[in-house]
């Protein structure tokens, strides 16, 4: 025992002597030679992964953290850190300081150790790092196979654990604190034509599995979808289902709030990879006309446009759209024919999805979801009624949810649909002339039948009647109104809701009135074709004076 202590004392004395009397360069040379000599007897190699490298987060450190954390619940280890934040779906596991674990890859043991030093570094985490030790003969395998495998697995874990968030644009930037979306809509619960739903899901899955194929053919890995159809037919619900299916964040932009094409490009660049960029109501977000419609914008409207057609085309598939990967762009509109055809071509809008009113196929999906029935003796009545009325899937779902009893719920829906059919048959969907009288008084314009001819007779100026280019309205006005707003026939207030005993009938009248106003909007747009030329000429004359 004494000889051991004497040997240790001698070693300490020699070390002190060398440190005090030998020059620094000589000491370093002897130390390096000694480590080189001892390394010959060591068969292991060690790689170090620090959390930050040159002030930037080390992706390998992050990947190792996710990859090892997934294995921790299944192995025996003395201490494990467990946490859960609102930005992840599942529990997160990580190693404690100065602990180690063994991972097996291709039947080869890989020893991982985790260290941290809070006395160094500028961040609140100090310095953190992993050390990976393995037999030196497997160095090539670790570098070329094991580490890329960890990066790939970590990306999949990250995508699976993250929650879907909604980003909105404000003051030309995306909001710094996105909102977590907890929308329950999925493709399983979405009431949509079965064949169309299947086609869309297959297209999304095919796109997600085609990253290498897009690179092979030299195309940017992105996809565009146009959702169009009447209001209330489920366009927003479909977007939520797409986000939940892909686990993608949603970036929602209102083009009317974007100040310029340059800002629009910056918004595109700042969207994350594997996300859905939504432009709702693209036909009315900005004054962007279909160039094939033959309607030229007046100069004052052209000057008001913040985002141009050229800027929007570059946004869809310009050089900046190549920045990033896995991005999906979704545009919605109620009127597809108002959109310039250049925006609709493949490469910008690759798939056009028409969402119509509730069909019998969509109804059966709603019945299965709301009432847990796939068939009923009353279904054939509903199948006959649905083509006769315009009712949204949301409205049908609301009727079915009034009671959980299948028979009572189905009978209630049949009654609801029959009331709509009777309103159409009895002419009760017509709007009272008294309502149009108030419109006439406000605008001081003469309004004829809503077939629709709408002459400009405001403030004494008259023009020829201009036929509306839009769809024919669903409601009509029986009586012709005069310029002072008085109709040929006088109706009492009770005539507006004649023979209607339910609140739904009143809502139906309001819907019909909204449709009438939309038809007026179509006519006004058509009048621009005649008025814009005059406005431009006047502006030119004014500039020369």
GROMACS .gro file of N, CA and C in nm, residues 65 81-85 88 90-94:
model
   36
   65UNK      N    1  -3.174   1.549  -2.988
   65UNK     CA    2  -3.265   1.569  -2.875
   65UNK      C    3  -3.401   1.504  -2.902
   81UNK      N    4  -3.611   1.381  -1.796
   81UNK     CA    5  -3.690   1.504  -1.789
   81UNK      C    6  -3.811   1.491  -1.880
   82UNK      N    7  -3.930   1.523  -1.827
   82UNK     CA    8  -4.055   1.514  -1.902
   82UNK      C    9  -4.123   1.650  -1.901
   83UNK      N   10  -4.168   1.695  -2.019
   83UNK     CA   11  -4.237   1.824  -2.026
   83UNK      C   12  -4.344   1.821  -2.135
   84UNK      N   13  -4.436   1.916  -2.126
   84UNK     CA   14  -4.545   1.929  -2.224
   84UNK      C   15  -4.575   2.077  -2.241
   85UNK      N   16  -4.566   2.125  -2.363
   85UNK     CA   17  -4.598   2.264  -2.394
   85UNK      C   18  -4.717   2.268  -2.488
   88UNK      N   19  -4.682   2.152  -2.877
   88UNK     CA   20  -4.659   2.013  -2.919
   88UNK      C   21  -4.778   1.929  -2.875
   90UNK      N   22  -4.768   1.585  -2.796
   90UNK     CA   23  -4.737   1.477  -2.703
   90UNK      C   24  -4.635   1.521  -2.599
   91UNK      N   25  -4.612   1.433  -2.501
   91UNK     CA   26  -4.510   1.457  -2.400
   91UNK      C   27  -4.372   1.455  -2.464
   92UNK      N   28  -4.282   1.537  -2.409
   92UNK     CA   29  -4.146   1.544  -2.458
   92UNK      C   30  -4.050   1.492  -2.351
   93UNK      N   31  -3.962   1.397  -2.388
   93UNK     CA   32  -3.867   1.337  -2.296
   93UNK      C   33  -3.726   1.379  -2.335
   94UNK      N   34  -3.641   1.402  -2.235
   94UNK     CA   35  -3.501   1.438  -2.259
   94UNK      C   36  -3.414   1.384  -2.146
   0.00000   0.00000   0.00000
